[in-house]
Amino acid sequence: MAQIKTVNPATEEEIASYDMMSEREAFDTVEACHKAFLDWRGKTHEERAPYLKKIAEALRANKDELAELMTRETGKLLKDGRTEVEICAAIFDYTAEQGPKVLADEERTHGKGKEGLVSYQPIGVIYSIQPWNFPLYQPVRVLAANLMAGNGCVLKHASICTGSGLRLRDLCLEAGLPENLFSVLLIDHDTSDKIIEHKRVRGVTMTGSDGAGRHIGAKAAENLKKSVLELGSNDAYLVLEDADIETAVKFSVMGRLYNNAQTCVSAKRFIVTDKVYDKFVEAFVEQMKQIPMGDPTDGDTKLGPLSSQEQLETVADQVKKSVEKGAKVLCGGEAADRKGAYYPATVLSELAPGMPAYDDEIFGPVASVIRAKDDEDAMRIANDSRYGLGGGIFSQDQERAKKLARDHFDTGMIRINSFGAADPNMPFGGVKDSGYGREHGGFGMKEFVNIKAVFMP
C-alpha cells in the first residue's frame, strides 16, 4: 500500500507515515460527507454558529501542541505557529459572529413592487485542495466559511503536513462537529482529479501555484463546477521618492521573511525609485545580513528552514539561473552548509525580465530589488507582472499612496507603510495569474452558495 511520509525539514528525520486511501475509500468519504451535509443544511445560521465557536475554543486550548506539530512538519518558527493558531481561532469566531448577518435572506421587489426574496442556500460538498505553508490556516479559511454556509468539506492537504490536517479534523470532532462533515483525503493527484469529477462534489477551491491552479481550474470547468483559486504571486513593494526609509526597510525585511519567506502574499519584488535607491538598498542589505537563521523552536531564530529539501533545491536553482542571466548577489545566495533545508536571507539586484527573480515567484528568503526612474515608473514596473495578489507602497503622503493603491495597483490587496498577511474582516484574493474568487471579509461565505431568487405574485 502506498504511503505518505512526513519529514522534519530542520533535522531531516522522519516524523510519521500514513497509508494512502484507495479510490473506493476516497469516494466513500465523499459520500459520507454528503450524507452529513443533508442534516447540516437543515440547521439555521444561528444554530451553526456555536459549533464554530467551540472549534475556536478547541484550537486555542491546543495552541502549543498544534504549533509544535506545524514546526516539525514544515519548519515554520514556533512563534509563527502559535500566531497561526490564533488567526484560525479568530476566523472561526468572526464567521460565527458575522455569518448569520452576511448570509441572511434579503427582501427585494420585482415587477411593479411585487415581493421578492434572495436566499443564500448551501450546495453540498466542497473539495478543498491546500498547500503546506500554513498547515492550519489554509484549510481553516475554507472550512469556517463553508460550515457557516451549510456545506460539507473534504480536504486534500499537502502531503508534508498530513499530520496537521488530520489533527484539525480530530479537533473539530472533539469540539462537537458532526462526524464526516469535515474529512481529510489521503490521496494522489490522479484520485484527486476523480474527486473533482465526483457527482457529490459541488465546488472546488485550491491554493497553490499558478501551474497547479490551471490544472485544477480546467478540471473543475470541464465538470461545470465552480472553483475559487488563490494562487502564487511576486508581490511588488514600492519605495517611492518620499518614502521614510527606516519604515520601508523595517517592513520590507519583515514582509520578505515572514513565515520563513514562504507566503503567497509576502513582499518579493522591491521596486525602489532612483532618488532613494542607494539609501534603501544599503540599509536593507545590512539588515538582511544580520538575520539569525537556525532552529525554528529557538525563540531567537528569525529564519528557519524551508519546508523541504525539494523546496530548497527549487529556490537555489531560481537564484542560480537569475545570476547566470546577470543578477548581482548583494548578500546570501548560497545554501547553508548544514543539515536541514536552510537557505539564508538573500538580496539580488541588477534584475531584468527573463530572470526567475524578476518574472516568477521565489518561495523562499530571496528579495528582488529593482531600480525605477521615478514614482510613475515604479508603478509601471509593479504592474508589469503576470501575477496580481498583493503589494505595498511606502510613502509619507498616505492619501496619495491610497489613491495609487485604489486606482492603479493591479492586485487584490495593497498594504501602505506596513506589512501583514490576512485579516478576517478584509477580503483575500487576487487577479490575473494569482487566481480568482475571494476569501475572508464575508465574501468567502458566499462563494459556494446557491443565490436563490424567489418571486412572489
XYZ file of C-alpha atoms in Angstrom:
457
model
C 0.000 0.000 0.000
C 1.332 3.408 -0.941
C 2.266 5.652 1.945
C 2.815 9.313 2.766
C 5.880 10.038 4.878
C 6.379 13.316 6.724
C 9.895 14.622 7.407
C 11.204 17.361 9.709
C 12.988 19.811 7.350
C 15.199 21.123 10.156
C 16.599 17.735 11.158
C 15.781 15.546 8.111
C 14.262 12.976 10.491
C 11.117 11.071 9.552
C 8.107 12.061 11.670
C 5.352 9.649 10.646
C 3.918 7.595 7.801
C 0.307 7.298 6.668
C -1.461 4.824 4.406
C -2.951 6.417 1.321
C -6.601 5.801 0.528
C -7.817 3.719 -2.332
C -10.136 5.361 -4.826
C -13.049 3.481 -3.274
C -12.192 4.717 0.224
C -11.905 8.285 -1.030
C -15.276 8.074 -2.788
C -16.868 6.594 0.343
C -15.517 9.562 2.320
C -17.145 11.987 -0.113
C -20.451 10.102 0.104
C -20.302 10.187 3.909
C -19.659 13.927 3.807
C -22.681 14.398 1.547
C -24.856 12.427 3.955
C -23.668 14.583 6.865
C -24.368 17.695 4.775
C -28.000 16.672 4.287
C -28.526 17.013 8.051
C -26.283 20.064 8.488
C -28.037 22.078 5.795
C -31.239 21.907 7.830
C -29.744 23.980 10.646
C -30.103 27.749 10.699
C -27.072 30.008 10.597
C -27.651 30.784 14.262
C -27.648 27.072 15.055
C -24.391 26.505 13.183
C -22.553 29.386 14.860
C -21.964 27.688 18.262
C -20.183 24.786 16.551
C -17.702 27.234 15.046
C -17.213 28.948 18.411
C -16.419 25.591 20.022
C -13.852 24.807 17.307
C -12.197 28.165 18.027
C -12.035 27.241 21.709
C -10.507 23.856 20.879
C -7.844 25.463 18.702
C -6.824 27.899 21.432
C -6.790 25.138 24.061
C -4.370 23.140 21.912
C -2.270 26.054 20.636
C 1.127 24.810 21.800
C 0.585 21.261 20.560
C -0.567 22.496 17.142
C 2.316 24.953 16.806
C 4.855 22.258 17.660
C 3.324 19.881 15.098
C 3.421 22.514 12.351
C 7.040 23.329 13.204
C 8.027 19.669 12.997
C 6.273 19.161 9.671
C 7.132 22.395 7.834
C 9.968 24.096 9.734
C 7.962 27.245 10.492
C 9.062 29.242 13.529
C 7.322 28.031 16.666
C 6.127 31.554 17.489
C 4.641 31.887 13.984
C 2.791 28.632 14.523
C 1.210 29.975 17.707
C 0.164 33.115 15.826
C -1.334 30.951 13.086
C -3.476 29.039 15.575
C -4.804 32.305 16.978
C -5.614 33.598 13.477
C -7.538 30.388 12.780
C -9.498 30.706 16.011
C -10.269 34.331 15.140
C -11.565 33.262 11.721
C -13.976 30.786 13.312
C -15.111 33.453 15.794
C -15.578 36.060 13.068
C -17.509 33.638 10.873
C -19.759 32.582 13.746
C -20.494 36.194 14.652
C -20.881 37.677 11.173
C -22.218 34.703 9.231
C -25.876 34.996 10.236
C -25.887 38.623 9.044
C -23.861 38.055 5.875
C -25.985 35.102 4.778
C -29.377 36.383 5.920
C -32.239 36.372 3.436
C -32.749 39.669 1.590
C -36.133 41.140 0.802
C -36.370 42.673 -2.676
C -39.041 43.669 -5.120
C -39.702 42.653 -8.709
C -42.042 43.861 -11.389
C -44.299 46.622 -10.104
C -43.486 46.328 -6.429
C -44.152 42.628 -6.012
C -42.472 40.800 -3.151
C -39.199 39.000 -3.846
C -36.693 37.085 -1.757
C -32.971 36.377 -2.228
C -31.687 33.447 -0.193
C -28.150 32.054 0.132
C -28.582 28.292 0.212
C -25.870 25.633 0.717
C -24.996 23.443 -2.246
C -23.213 20.361 -0.885
C -19.683 19.012 -0.590
C -16.830 21.449 -1.230
C -13.452 19.986 -2.201
C -10.562 21.900 -0.637
C -7.018 21.416 -2.006
C -4.441 23.160 0.169
C -0.645 23.729 0.402
C 1.803 23.308 3.239
C 2.941 26.830 4.102
C 0.125 27.436 6.595
C -0.964 23.928 7.619
C -3.932 25.119 9.703
C -4.828 28.496 8.216
C -5.142 27.315 4.620
C -7.828 24.693 5.296
C -9.495 26.732 8.060
C -10.343 29.727 5.895
C -12.269 27.397 3.567
C -13.758 25.254 6.313
C -15.140 28.022 8.527
C -16.876 29.835 5.678
C -18.442 26.711 4.235
C -19.600 25.276 7.531
C -21.423 28.547 8.183
C -22.893 28.482 4.667
C -24.217 24.975 5.380
C -21.845 22.961 3.202
C -19.687 19.942 3.949
C -15.950 19.903 3.213
C -13.340 17.321 2.220
C -9.682 18.328 2.374
C -6.726 17.158 0.337
C -3.811 18.662 2.218
C -0.192 18.847 1.103
C 1.442 15.545 1.960
C 4.249 17.081 4.037
C 1.755 18.378 6.623
C -0.595 15.403 6.695
C -0.455 15.252 10.484
C -1.660 18.837 10.809
C -4.636 18.200 8.559
C -5.655 15.108 10.482
C -5.257 16.867 13.832
C -7.512 19.695 12.652
C -10.152 17.137 11.718
C -9.865 15.450 15.114
C -10.176 18.746 16.978
C -13.318 19.593 15.024
C -14.821 16.274 16.070
C -13.752 16.803 19.685
C -15.440 20.215 19.559
C -18.710 18.555 18.558
C -18.812 18.980 14.784
C -20.957 16.192 13.267
C -18.930 13.228 12.054
C -17.956 13.201 8.350
C -19.000 16.826 7.776
C -15.286 17.618 7.514
C -12.925 14.864 6.379
C -9.345 14.529 5.145
C -8.463 12.624 1.971
C -5.042 10.961 1.791
C -4.880 10.573 -1.996
C -2.649 11.057 -5.019
C -3.157 13.533 -7.865
C -4.957 11.072 -10.141
C -7.515 10.265 -7.471
C -7.838 13.978 -6.749
C -8.911 14.608 -10.338
C -11.576 11.933 -9.938
C -12.799 13.584 -6.739
C -13.364 16.789 -8.725
C -15.489 14.738 -11.151
C -17.492 13.092 -8.350
C -21.198 13.912 -8.578
C -21.399 14.782 -4.860
C -18.683 17.452 -5.121
C -20.327 20.777 -5.930
C -17.386 23.196 -5.718
C -13.591 23.170 -5.756
C -11.224 25.558 -4.008
C -7.468 25.416 -4.242
C -4.456 27.371 -3.004
C -1.107 26.811 -4.689
C 0.969 27.607 -7.748
C -0.461 29.091 -10.915
C 0.531 25.930 -12.782
C -1.436 23.719 -10.409
C -4.274 26.240 -10.483
C -4.571 25.941 -14.256
C -4.948 22.185 -13.944
C -7.470 22.305 -11.094
C -9.440 25.142 -12.675
C -9.619 23.365 -16.016
C -10.725 20.107 -14.412
C -13.437 21.906 -12.415
C -14.638 23.805 -15.501
C -14.710 20.600 -17.542
C -17.151 19.254 -14.959
C -19.128 22.529 -14.763
C -18.183 23.127 -11.151
C -17.417 26.495 -9.673
C -13.877 26.999 -8.408
C -12.017 29.508 -6.284
C -8.267 29.712 -6.922
C -5.800 31.520 -4.666
C -2.500 31.194 -6.493
C 1.042 32.482 -6.284
C 2.457 35.945 -6.769
C 5.620 38.027 -6.889
C 4.208 40.906 -4.887
C 5.793 44.291 -5.509
C 6.502 46.761 -2.711
C 7.151 50.270 -3.995
C 9.620 52.570 -2.248
C 8.569 55.980 -3.581
C 10.674 59.131 -3.662
C 9.201 60.477 -0.415
C 9.322 57.166 1.495
C 10.546 57.045 5.066
C 13.483 54.691 4.572
C 13.572 53.372 8.126
C 9.911 52.339 7.875
C 10.407 50.909 4.393
C 13.370 48.777 5.447
C 11.691 47.543 8.634
C 8.578 46.274 6.864
C 10.467 45.084 3.785
C 12.596 42.730 5.895
C 9.516 41.576 7.796
C 7.497 41.228 4.609
C 10.121 39.186 2.822
C 10.962 36.783 5.661
C 7.601 36.219 7.355
C 6.814 32.500 7.707
C 10.327 31.600 6.534
C 9.608 33.614 3.363
C 7.044 31.057 2.202
C 3.895 33.140 1.902
C 1.976 33.810 -1.291
C 1.228 37.376 -0.243
C 4.685 38.245 1.100
C 6.852 41.046 -0.252
C 9.058 39.698 -3.039
C 9.949 42.469 -5.501
C 11.184 45.758 -4.062
C 10.814 48.482 -6.647
C 12.847 51.441 -5.490
C 12.897 54.898 -7.064
C 16.273 56.206 -8.169
C 16.177 59.099 -5.683
C 16.264 56.791 -2.623
C 17.679 53.622 -4.206
C 21.179 53.669 -2.706
C 19.978 54.636 0.776
C 17.305 51.931 0.852
C 19.461 49.152 -0.586
C 22.358 49.819 1.790
C 20.115 49.676 4.864
C 18.024 46.768 3.575
C 21.030 44.577 2.758
C 22.630 45.338 6.123
C 19.534 44.170 7.990
C 19.104 41.072 5.808
C 22.730 40.112 6.521
C 22.050 40.153 10.248
C 19.051 37.807 10.217
C 19.793 34.853 12.546
C 18.986 31.543 10.831
C 18.593 28.323 12.764
C 16.422 26.035 14.885
C 12.767 27.051 14.392
C 11.992 26.138 18.026
C 14.555 28.677 19.310
C 12.928 31.980 20.233
C 15.929 33.955 18.929
C 15.706 32.477 15.429
C 14.322 34.826 12.779
C 14.620 32.472 9.798
C 14.052 28.730 9.944
C 14.463 26.089 7.235
C 12.470 25.873 4.050
C 9.733 23.272 4.076
C 11.714 20.503 2.375
C 14.902 19.649 0.529
C 12.912 19.835 -2.685
C 11.892 23.404 -1.901
C 15.498 24.275 -1.056
C 16.648 22.967 -4.420
C 13.945 24.937 -6.233
C 14.927 28.228 -4.580
C 18.656 27.622 -5.129
C 18.030 26.860 -8.801
C 15.988 30.049 -9.289
C 18.777 32.138 -7.776
C 21.416 30.359 -9.845
C 19.535 30.934 -13.100
C 18.983 34.598 -12.247
C 22.694 35.092 -11.553
C 23.622 33.330 -14.790
C 21.439 35.872 -16.613
C 23.194 38.826 -14.948
C 21.667 39.297 -11.492
C 24.019 40.507 -8.746
C 24.042 38.905 -5.292
C 24.213 41.571 -2.575
C 24.030 39.087 0.306
C 23.321 35.388 0.793
C 22.846 33.422 -2.406
C 24.236 30.036 -1.307
C 22.525 27.222 0.580
C 23.823 26.798 4.114
C 26.396 24.052 4.662
C 24.476 22.274 7.403
C 21.853 19.608 7.973
C 18.367 20.752 7.094
C 16.729 22.740 4.303
C 18.342 26.057 5.228
C 18.754 28.956 2.811
C 19.975 32.367 4.025
C 18.341 35.765 3.632
C 19.353 36.833 0.130
C 19.143 40.081 -1.824
C 19.500 40.237 -5.602
C 19.868 43.360 -7.766
C 20.506 44.225 -11.443
C 17.390 42.301 -12.375
C 15.644 42.279 -15.729
C 12.771 40.487 -17.490
C 13.638 36.898 -18.324
C 15.155 36.168 -14.916
C 13.278 33.990 -12.394
C 13.884 36.652 -9.732
C 12.103 39.220 -11.918
C 9.328 37.189 -13.563
C 8.500 34.358 -11.208
C 7.621 33.683 -7.600
C 10.554 32.663 -5.421
C 9.044 30.877 -2.434
C 11.980 31.441 -0.141
C 14.050 34.215 1.514
C 15.166 35.921 -1.700
C 14.446 39.636 -2.202
C 14.488 41.082 -5.709
C 15.493 44.774 -5.776
C 14.557 46.626 -8.960
C 15.507 50.238 -9.698
C 12.817 52.601 -11.031
C 13.373 56.062 -12.548
C 10.606 57.694 -10.534
C 7.267 57.024 -8.861
C 5.401 56.600 -12.135
C 7.994 54.140 -13.412
C 7.783 52.196 -10.132
C 4.025 51.771 -10.543
C 4.522 50.645 -14.143
C 7.089 48.011 -13.139
C 4.895 46.763 -10.291
C 2.038 46.066 -12.688
C 4.356 44.528 -15.287
C 3.738 41.050 -13.900
C 1.535 38.114 -14.777
C 0.601 37.984 -11.082
C -1.711 40.196 -9.054
C -2.214 39.022 -5.475
C -0.813 41.668 -3.142
C 1.607 44.557 -2.953
C 2.682 47.549 -0.945
C 3.543 51.227 -1.113
C 5.959 53.171 1.086
C 5.263 56.889 1.004
C 4.879 59.683 3.553
C 1.918 61.035 1.561
C -0.620 58.440 2.673
C -3.535 59.985 0.760
C -1.565 59.793 -2.488
C -0.500 56.240 -1.669
C -4.134 55.296 -1.031
C -5.143 56.733 -4.406
C -2.342 54.823 -6.170
C -3.419 51.636 -4.399
C -7.098 52.146 -5.193
C -6.856 53.347 -8.775
C -3.629 51.979 -10.246
C -2.243 48.922 -8.412
C -3.463 45.876 -10.371
C -3.674 43.455 -7.444
C -6.270 42.245 -4.968
C -4.594 43.588 -1.808
C -2.243 46.505 -1.095
C -0.514 47.496 2.156
C 0.550 51.094 2.800
C 3.616 51.660 5.012
C 3.113 48.256 6.633
C 3.053 44.511 6.114
C 0.537 41.852 7.091
C -0.799 38.566 5.757
C -4.553 38.284 6.332
C -7.397 39.722 8.387
C -10.781 38.025 8.899
C -12.637 41.273 8.095
C -10.836 42.078 4.821
C -11.197 40.183 1.510
C -8.271 37.963 0.482
C -7.575 37.069 -3.153
C -6.053 38.269 -6.393
C -6.329 38.862 -10.112
C -4.508 37.737 -13.277
C -2.435 34.583 -12.733
C -2.929 34.911 -8.973
C -6.393 33.426 -9.381
C -9.972 34.453 -8.750
C -12.587 34.484 -6.027
C -12.311 35.890 -2.516
C -11.998 34.568 0.997
C -12.474 36.410 4.323
C -14.395 39.605 4.932
C -17.693 37.781 4.490
C -17.012 37.256 0.798
C -15.847 33.659 1.227
C -19.163 32.659 2.772
C -20.935 33.487 -0.489
C -18.528 31.776 -2.901
C -20.191 28.350 -2.711
C -23.880 29.004 -2.207
C -26.941 28.919 -4.413
C -28.043 32.560 -4.605
C -31.699 31.717 -4.953
C -34.371 34.144 -6.170
C -37.955 33.607 -5.004
C -40.652 35.597 -6.843
C -43.971 36.164 -5.094
C -47.132 37.071 -7.033
